[in-house]
Coordinates of C-alpha atoms in Angstrom, one line a residue:
Chain A
M127 CA 77.6 61.4 85.0
P128 CA 78.8 64.1 81.9
K129 CA 81.4 65.5 81.4
L130 CA 82.2 68.4 83.3
E131 CA 81.9 71.5 81.0
A132 CA 84.3 74.6 81.2
Y133 CA 81.6 76.6 83.6
D134 CA 79.0 79.1 82.1
K135 CA 76.7 81.0 82.5
K136 CA 74.3 78.4 80.4
L137 CA 74.6 75.6 83.0
D138 CA 72.3 74.7 84.9
Y139 CA 75.8 73.9 87.7
S140 CA 78.1 75.7 88.8
Y141 CA 81.1 75.4 90.5
C142 CA 82.3 76.3 93.4
L143 CA 85.7 76.5 94.3
G144 CA 87.9 75.9 97.4
I145 CA 87.4 74.5 101.0
F146 CA 86.2 77.3 103.0
P147 CA 83.3 78.1 100.1
C148 CA 82.5 74.3 99.7
H149 CA 81.4 73.9 103.9
A150 CA 80.0 76.8 103.4
L151 CA 77.5 75.6 100.8
L152 CA 76.9 72.0 102.0
D153 CA 76.4 74.4 105.7
A154 CA 73.8 76.6 104.2
K155 CA 72.7 74.7 100.6
P156 CA 73.6 70.9 100.9
E157 CA 70.7 70.2 98.7
M158 CA 72.0 71.7 95.8
A159 CA 75.1 69.7 96.0
M160 CA 75.6 67.5 93.5
R161 CA 79.8 66.2 93.1
L162 CA 82.8 66.9 95.4
L163 CA 85.8 67.4 93.5
L164 CA 89.2 66.8 95.0
H165 CA 93.0 67.4 94.0
P166 CA 95.2 64.2 94.8
S167 CA 97.4 66.8 96.8
G168 CA 94.3 67.6 99.5
I169 CA 94.1 64.8 100.1
G170 CA 94.6 64.1 103.8
N171 CA 94.6 67.6 104.7
E172 CA 92.3 68.5 107.4
G173 CA 89.5 70.6 105.6
V174 CA 89.5 68.7 102.6
E175 CA 88.8 65.6 105.0
K176 CA 85.9 67.0 106.7
L177 CA 84.3 67.9 103.8
R178 CA 84.9 64.1 102.7
A179 CA 83.3 63.6 105.0
R180 CA 80.5 65.7 105.0
C181 CA 80.3 64.7 101.9
A182 CA 79.4 60.7 102.2
A183 CA 76.8 61.8 105.5
L184 CA 75.1 63.1 102.7
G185 CA 75.5 60.9 100.4
I186 CA 77.6 63.0 98.0
R187 CA 80.1 61.0 95.5
E188 CA 83.2 62.1 95.6
E189 CA 86.0 61.5 92.4
M190 CA 90.1 62.9 91.3
A191 CA 89.5 65.7 89.3
E192 CA 92.7 67.0 89.5
R193 CA 91.8 68.4 85.6
V194 CA 89.0 70.9 86.7
L195 CA 89.7 72.3 89.3
K196 CA 92.7 73.5 87.8
R197 CA 90.2 74.7 84.7
E198 CA 88.2 76.1 86.8
S199 CA 90.4 78.1 89.6
K200 CA 93.1 78.6 87.4
K201 CA 95.5 77.8 89.8
D202 CA 97.4 74.9 90.2
N203 CA 96.8 74.6 93.9
C204 CA 92.6 74.6 94.1
F205 CA 92.0 71.5 96.6
A206 CA 88.5 70.9 96.6
A207 CA 85.4 72.2 94.7
I208 CA 82.3 71.2 94.8
V209 CA 79.4 71.0 91.7
F210 CA 75.8 72.5 92.3
K211 CA 73.2 73.0 90.6
K212 CA 71.4 76.2 90.6
Y213 CA 68.6 77.9 91.9
D214 CA 66.8 80.6 92.7
C215 CA 65.5 81.8 95.9
D216 CA 62.4 84.5 97.0
L217 CA 63.3 87.3 98.8
K218 CA 62.0 87.8 102.3
K219 CA 59.9 90.7 103.0
D220 CA 60.0 91.4 106.7
D221 CA 64.1 91.4 105.8
A222 CA 65.9 94.0 105.3
H223 CA 67.3 94.0 101.4
A224 CA 69.3 94.8 99.7
V225 CA 69.5 96.3 96.1
F226 CA 72.1 95.8 93.6
C227 CA 70.9 97.6 90.1
Q228 CA 72.9 96.8 86.8
I229 CA 76.2 95.9 88.3
S230 CA 79.2 94.7 86.5
D231 CA 81.7 93.0 88.6
G232 CA 81.7 89.9 90.0
G233 CA 84.1 90.4 92.0
N234 CA 82.3 93.8 93.9
L235 CA 79.5 91.7 93.8
G236 CA 81.6 88.5 95.2
T237 CA 82.6 90.9 98.1
A238 CA 79.4 92.7 99.0
S239 CA 78.0 89.6 99.9
R240 CA 80.4 88.8 102.3
A241 CA 79.4 92.1 103.9
A242 CA 76.1 91.3 103.6
V243 CA 76.3 88.5 105.2
G244 CA 78.4 89.7 108.0
F245 CA 75.8 92.4 108.6
G246 CA 72.4 90.6 108.8
Y247 CA 71.4 91.9 104.7
K248 CA 70.3 88.4 104.1
S249 CA 67.9 88.6 101.2
L250 CA 69.1 90.5 97.9
A251 CA 68.0 91.4 95.2
V252 CA 70.3 91.8 91.7
I253 CA 68.5 94.2 88.8
R254 CA 69.5 92.9 85.5
P255 CA 71.7 93.6 83.2
C256 CA 73.9 92.2 85.5
V257 CA 77.3 89.7 86.5
D258 CA 75.9 86.2 86.4
V259 CA 75.9 85.6 90.2
F260 CA 76.9 82.2 89.9
D261 CA 79.8 83.1 88.3
P262 CA 82.8 80.4 90.3
H263 CA 84.9 83.8 91.0
V264 CA 81.9 85.4 92.4
L265 CA 81.3 82.8 94.5
R266 CA 85.0 82.6 95.5
A267 CA 85.1 86.6 96.6
S268 CA 82.2 86.1 98.4
M269 CA 84.0 83.0 99.8
G270 CA 80.7 81.0 100.5
A271 CA 78.5 83.9 101.7
F272 CA 76.7 84.1 98.3
F273 CA 75.7 80.3 99.8
R274 CA 73.7 81.9 103.1
L275 CA 71.6 84.6 100.6
N276 CA 68.4 84.4 98.8
T277 CA 69.4 86.0 96.3
H278 CA 66.4 86.5 93.5
V279 CA 67.6 88.4 90.1
F280 CA 65.0 90.4 88.4
N281 CA 64.6 92.0 85.1
S282 CA 64.0 95.5 86.0
F283 CA 64.0 97.6 89.7
D284 CA 60.0 97.5 89.1
E285 CA 59.5 94.4 88.6
Y286 CA 61.2 94.1 92.3
S287 CA 59.5 97.4 94.1
S288 CA 56.1 96.0 92.4
L289 CA 56.5 93.1 94.7
F290 CA 57.4 95.2 97.1
P291 CA 55.4 98.0 98.4
D292 CA 55.6 100.5 100.8
R293 CA 59.4 99.9 102.0
E294 CA 61.2 102.2 103.2
M295 CA 63.8 102.6 100.4
Y296 CA 67.0 104.4 100.3
P297 CA 69.2 104.5 96.8
F298 CA 72.6 105.5 97.4
M299 CA 74.1 108.6 95.5
L300 CA 76.7 110.9 94.6
D301 CA 74.0 113.7 95.1
G302 CA 72.1 112.2 97.7
A303 CA 69.6 114.3 99.4
I304 CA 71.0 113.5 103.0
D305 CA 74.3 111.8 104.6
L306 CA 74.0 108.3 105.4
N307 CA 74.4 108.7 109.2
N308 CA 71.6 111.0 109.0
A309 CA 69.1 108.3 107.6
A310 CA 70.3 105.2 109.5
S311 CA 69.2 107.2 112.0
K312 CA 65.8 106.9 111.5
A313 CA 65.3 104.2 109.2
G314 CA 63.3 101.1 110.4
K315 CA 64.3 97.5 110.9
V316 CA 62.5 96.5 107.2
H317 CA 63.8 98.8 104.7
T318 CA 65.7 98.7 101.1
L319 CA 69.3 99.7 100.3
I320 CA 70.0 99.9 96.8
F321 CA 73.4 101.2 94.3
G322 CA 73.9 101.8 90.8
N323 CA 76.1 100.5 89.2
E324 CA 80.2 100.7 89.2
A325 CA 80.4 103.5 87.3
S326 CA 77.4 105.7 86.4
G327 CA 75.9 105.2 89.5
L328 CA 72.3 105.4 89.8
P329 CA 69.8 107.1 87.4
A330 CA 68.5 110.7 88.9
V331 CA 65.0 109.1 88.3
F332 CA 66.2 107.2 91.9
Q333 CA 65.9 110.4 93.7
Q334 CA 61.8 110.0 93.6
Y335 CA 62.4 106.7 95.0
G336 CA 62.9 107.3 98.1
Q337 CA 65.1 108.8 100.8
S338 CA 68.3 108.8 98.9
V339 CA 71.6 109.3 100.7
K340 CA 75.2 110.0 100.1
I341 CA 78.1 109.2 102.1
P342 CA 80.9 112.1 103.2
Q343 CA 84.0 111.9 101.0
S344 CA 86.5 114.2 99.9
D345 CA 86.1 115.7 96.2
E346 CA 89.6 114.5 96.0
I347 CA 87.9 111.3 95.1
D348 CA 85.4 110.2 91.7
S349 CA 83.1 107.9 94.2
L350 CA 84.4 104.8 96.1
N351 CA 84.2 101.2 95.3
L352 CA 81.1 99.8 95.3
A353 CA 81.7 97.1 97.4
V354 CA 83.2 99.2 100.1
A355 CA 80.0 102.2 99.6
A356 CA 77.8 99.5 100.0
S357 CA 79.6 97.6 103.0
I358 CA 80.5 100.9 105.2
A359 CA 76.1 101.5 104.6
M360 CA 74.8 97.9 105.7
Y361 CA 77.0 98.3 108.9
T362 CA 76.2 101.6 109.5
F363 CA 72.0 100.8 109.1
K364 CA 73.0 98.0 111.2
N365 CA 75.0 99.2 114.0
I366 CA 73.1 103.1 114.1
S367 CA 69.7 102.4 113.1
H368 CA 67.5 101.2 116.1
Chain J
M194 CA 115.2 108.1 76.4
P195 CA 115.2 104.6 77.6
K196 CA 113.7 101.3 76.3
L197 CA 110.5 101.6 78.8
E198 CA 110.5 97.9 80.3
A199 CA 107.9 95.3 81.4
Y200 CA 107.5 96.5 85.2
D201 CA 109.4 95.5 88.0
K202 CA 109.2 96.0 91.4
K203 CA 113.3 97.0 91.0
L204 CA 112.3 99.3 88.1
D205 CA 112.8 102.9 89.6
Y206 CA 109.9 104.0 87.5
S207 CA 106.2 103.0 87.0
Y208 CA 102.9 102.7 84.7
C209 CA 100.4 104.7 85.8
L210 CA 97.4 103.0 84.0
G211 CA 94.3 105.4 82.3
I212 CA 93.2 108.7 82.1
F213 CA 91.4 109.5 85.3
P214 CA 94.1 108.0 87.3
C215 CA 96.7 110.0 85.0
H216 CA 94.8 113.4 86.4
A217 CA 95.1 112.5 89.7
L218 CA 99.0 112.3 89.5
L219 CA 99.5 115.6 87.8
D220 CA 97.0 116.4 90.2
A221 CA 99.3 115.3 93.4
K222 CA 102.9 114.5 91.9
P223 CA 103.9 116.3 89.0
E224 CA 106.9 116.3 89.5
M225 CA 107.3 112.8 90.0
A226 CA 105.5 112.6 86.2
M227 CA 108.8 111.4 83.5
R228 CA 105.8 110.8 80.1
L229 CA 103.1 110.4 78.9
L230 CA 102.4 107.7 76.0
L231 CA 99.3 107.4 74.2
H232 CA 97.3 104.8 72.3
P233 CA 96.1 106.1 68.8
S234 CA 92.6 105.2 69.7
G235 CA 92.6 107.8 72.8
I236 CA 93.6 110.6 69.7
G237 CA 90.8 112.5 70.2
N238 CA 89.1 111.3 73.7
E239 CA 88.5 114.6 75.8
G240 CA 90.3 113.5 78.7
V241 CA 93.3 112.4 76.5
E242 CA 93.3 115.8 74.9
K243 CA 93.1 117.5 78.5
L244 CA 96.3 115.0 79.0
R245 CA 97.5 115.6 76.2
A246 CA 97.2 119.8 77.1
R247 CA 98.2 119.6 80.7
C248 CA 101.7 117.7 79.9
A249 CA 102.5 120.0 77.3
A250 CA 101.7 122.6 79.8
L251 CA 104.0 121.2 82.6
G252 CA 107.5 120.0 79.4
I253 CA 106.2 116.3 79.8
R254 CA 107.1 115.0 76.8
E255 CA 104.8 112.5 75.2
E256 CA 104.7 109.7 72.4
M257 CA 102.9 106.7 70.5
A258 CA 103.0 103.3 72.3
E259 CA 100.6 101.5 71.9
R260 CA 102.6 98.7 72.4
V261 CA 103.5 99.7 76.0
L262 CA 100.3 100.3 77.0
K263 CA 99.1 96.5 76.1
R264 CA 101.8 94.9 78.1
E265 CA 101.0 96.6 80.9
S266 CA 97.4 97.4 81.1
K267 CA 96.8 93.8 79.6
K268 CA 93.8 95.7 78.2
D269 CA 93.3 96.7 74.2
N270 CA 92.0 99.9 76.0
C271 CA 93.9 101.6 78.5
F272 CA 93.9 104.7 76.3
A273 CA 96.4 106.7 78.4
A274 CA 99.4 106.5 81.0
I275 CA 102.5 107.7 82.4
V276 CA 105.8 106.9 83.1
F277 CA 106.9 108.7 86.4
K278 CA 109.9 107.9 89.3
K279 CA 108.9 106.3 92.6
Y280 CA 108.8 108.1 95.5
D281 CA 108.8 107.9 98.9
C282 CA 107.1 110.2 101.2
D283 CA 107.3 111.2 104.6
L284 CA 103.6 110.3 107.1
K285 CA 102.3 114.1 108.8
K286 CA 102.3 114.3 113.2
D287 CA 99.2 115.7 112.7
D288 CA 97.6 113.4 110.7
A289 CA 95.1 110.6 112.1
H290 CA 96.7 107.6 110.2
A291 CA 96.1 104.3 108.7
V292 CA 98.5 101.2 108.9
F293 CA 99.1 98.2 106.4
C294 CA 100.6 95.5 107.5
Q295 CA 101.5 92.6 105.5
I296 CA 99.0 92.9 103.1
S297 CA 99.1 90.9 100.2
D298 CA 96.8 91.7 97.6
G299 CA 97.6 94.7 95.8
G300 CA 93.4 95.2 95.3
N301 CA 92.6 95.3 98.3
L302 CA 95.6 97.7 99.2
G303 CA 94.4 99.6 95.7
T304 CA 91.0 100.3 97.3
A305 CA 91.3 100.5 100.4
S306 CA 94.0 103.9 99.1
R307 CA 90.7 105.3 97.7
A308 CA 88.1 105.2 100.2
A309 CA 92.1 106.4 103.1
V310 CA 91.7 110.0 100.6
G311 CA 87.7 109.6 100.7
F312 CA 87.8 109.6 104.3
G313 CA 90.5 112.7 104.9
Y314 CA 93.3 109.5 105.6
K315 CA 96.2 110.9 103.8
S316 CA 99.1 109.2 105.7
L317 CA 99.3 105.9 105.2
A318 CA 102.4 103.1 106.9
V319 CA 102.9 99.7 104.9
I320 CA 104.9 97.3 106.3
R321 CA 107.0 94.8 104.9
P322 CA 106.8 92.3 103.6
C323 CA 104.3 93.3 102.0
V324 CA 102.2 93.9 98.0
D325 CA 104.8 96.4 96.0
V326 CA 103.0 99.7 96.0
F327 CA 104.0 101.1 92.7
D328 CA 102.7 97.6 91.5
P329 CA 100.7 99.5 88.4
H330 CA 97.6 97.0 89.5
V331 CA 97.8 98.7 93.0
L332 CA 97.4 102.2 91.8
R333 CA 94.6 101.1 89.3
A334 CA 93.0 99.6 92.3
S335 CA 93.3 103.1 94.1
M336 CA 92.4 105.2 90.6
G337 CA 94.6 106.9 90.8
A338 CA 93.9 108.2 95.0
F339 CA 97.6 106.1 95.8
F340 CA 99.2 110.0 94.1
R341 CA 96.9 112.3 97.0
L342 CA 98.2 109.8 99.4
N343 CA 101.4 110.6 101.9
T344 CA 102.6 106.4 101.9
H345 CA 105.5 105.4 103.8
V346 CA 106.6 101.8 103.7
F347 CA 108.7 100.1 107.4
N348 CA 110.4 97.4 107.7
S349 CA 109.0 96.3 111.2
F350 CA 105.8 97.6 112.4
D351 CA 108.3 99.0 115.1
E352 CA 110.2 100.8 112.9
Y353 CA 107.2 102.9 112.8
S354 CA 106.0 103.3 115.9
S355 CA 109.8 104.3 117.4
L356 CA 108.8 106.4 114.9
F357 CA 105.2 108.2 116.7
P358 CA 105.3 106.9 119.7
D359 CA 102.4 108.1 122.1
R360 CA 100.3 107.9 120.0
E361 CA 96.5 106.7 120.2
M362 CA 96.6 103.1 118.7
Y363 CA 94.3 101.0 117.7
P364 CA 94.8 97.7 115.9
F365 CA 91.5 95.9 114.1
M366 CA 91.0 92.1 115.5
L367 CA 88.4 89.9 115.5
D368 CA 88.8 89.5 119.1
G369 CA 89.4 93.7 119.0
A370 CA 88.3 93.9 123.1
I371 CA 85.4 97.1 122.1
D372 CA 83.2 97.6 119.6
L373 CA 84.1 100.4 116.2
N374 CA 81.8 102.6 117.5
N375 CA 82.5 102.0 120.5
A376 CA 86.2 103.1 119.7
A377 CA 85.3 105.5 116.9
S378 CA 83.6 108.1 119.9
K379 CA 86.4 107.7 122.1
A380 CA 88.3 109.4 119.7
G381 CA 91.1 112.0 119.3
K382 CA 92.1 113.2 116.0
V383 CA 95.8 112.4 116.0
H384 CA 95.1 108.4 116.3
T385 CA 96.5 105.7 114.1
L386 CA 93.9 102.6 112.7
I387 CA 96.2 99.6 112.1
F388 CA 95.3 96.5 109.9
G389 CA 96.2 93.5 109.6
N390 CA 96.9 90.6 106.8
E391 CA 94.1 88.9 104.4
A392 CA 94.6 85.2 105.7
S393 CA 95.6 85.9 109.4
G394 CA 95.3 88.8 110.3
L395 CA 97.1 90.8 113.5
P396 CA 99.4 88.7 115.6
A397 CA 98.3 88.3 118.9
V398 CA 100.4 90.5 121.0
F399 CA 98.9 94.1 118.7
Q400 CA 96.0 93.4 121.6
Q401 CA 99.3 95.0 123.8
Y402 CA 99.6 98.2 121.1
G403 CA 97.0 100.2 122.0
Q404 CA 92.9 99.5 122.2
S405 CA 92.0 96.8 119.9
V406 CA 88.6 97.2 118.2
K407 CA 85.9 94.9 116.0
I408 CA 83.6 94.8 113.6
P409 CA 80.6 93.6 115.0
Q410 CA 79.0 91.2 112.4
S411 CA 77.8 87.7 112.2
D412 CA 79.8 84.2 112.6
E413 CA 78.5 83.4 109.1
I414 CA 81.2 85.3 107.9
D415 CA 85.3 84.4 108.4
S416 CA 86.1 88.0 108.1
L417 CA 85.3 90.5 106.0
N418 CA 87.2 91.1 102.6
L419 CA 90.1 93.8 104.2
A420 CA 90.0 96.4 102.4
V421 CA 86.2 97.1 103.3
A422 CA 87.1 96.7 106.6
A423 CA 89.6 98.9 106.8
S424 CA 87.0 101.4 105.0
I425 CA 84.3 100.4 107.5
A426 CA 87.0 101.6 110.0
M427 CA 87.8 104.9 108.6
Y428 CA 84.9 106.0 107.8
T429 CA 83.3 105.7 111.8
F430 CA 86.2 107.2 112.8
K431 CA 85.8 110.4 110.9
N432 CA 82.5 110.2 110.8
I433 CA 81.4 109.6 114.8
S434 CA 85.6 110.7 116.2
H435 CA 84.7 114.9 117.5

């Protein structure tokens, strides 16, 4: 087996760090798992032993790799990780979609992914330029929810929209034309929620790409955190729309 | 003037890092501002010059402090900070309150604070043991929203509840008795939303402390991120309750 390199965007594999995320990976994408990495201090831990048993049953080899775990997690107490092959997914036409344009913070993408799974948005489009979706930090922030999603990275929003024409599109903008609850109450099941960059939001042209939406908020803040805004939007569409 | 020390919880002052948060501090708590710290590369920047003008008008002295800015922000491009005196606030009896029990991640508290201001929850109770609310990292994650809040740290939840008896209390729990939209639709204006620790949530006894609430979510995730859950709750109570 080749030496495990320090994570880099260019590698064709990545690291899923932590017991809970590793179980999510084995639940959702077991065929991508390559190696189970273990820390000596984790042997005997219930979650670790469950991982070992699942990997043994799947024919995934295990190895002690304390140094790699410490290097990738930057922590001393990361007890397990799975090395997995990066993959690409197609979005499902009949799903509700969430689109993240030019998202730059991996923590935000991971946190939003967790909420996306929680609220049934299983098809996620990420528009370049963007954070590396396989960065171990993103996967970690998602608590492994990332593996339960169909995520596809597009070179542009046009590439996405030409592949999925004729959908209800809801770009979220600080100057959106209607309020979130109002938009959600009218929405059909097959829709697309669109979110922009953390600092700059969506370009003004998105006003023409569908029904723009705003989340009512006090002018005492500049905006909400991106993961928070996206999560509120997905929750509300899920629980107010029919 | 004394030497500015590396931030520590025990100091009676803290650092507000970044131009936008500094403006929020001057808007909301100008009397706490002690010194404006400047980076040579920021001189001429529009936001920095506005800060300098506001501080001059308020009699707050400025100084070049590149080394301190770098040390506290861990970045090379933090152009301004304000040293301010820590303070304590009383919660307002007639406000809706948000209570954070044993919150351990400063980023979560900061992000939730931003949403709290956005949705009109201006009185925040934080229950020990908890993250240091004046940690510069918390203030930064709040984008300065923290300064617009009345935040009080309590030694226990009992200390909070004995000071504010007879309020509608809504503890958020994974096994909450009713759904969020249902709870929000019945709530009066003067209520308290209660959130637990990131990993362990609220202890079971909180079921008895009011109307427990759950945010409906797929069992494919363990839970939502705490700041996300609190923000969804505050948004929904604000926009569905009467």
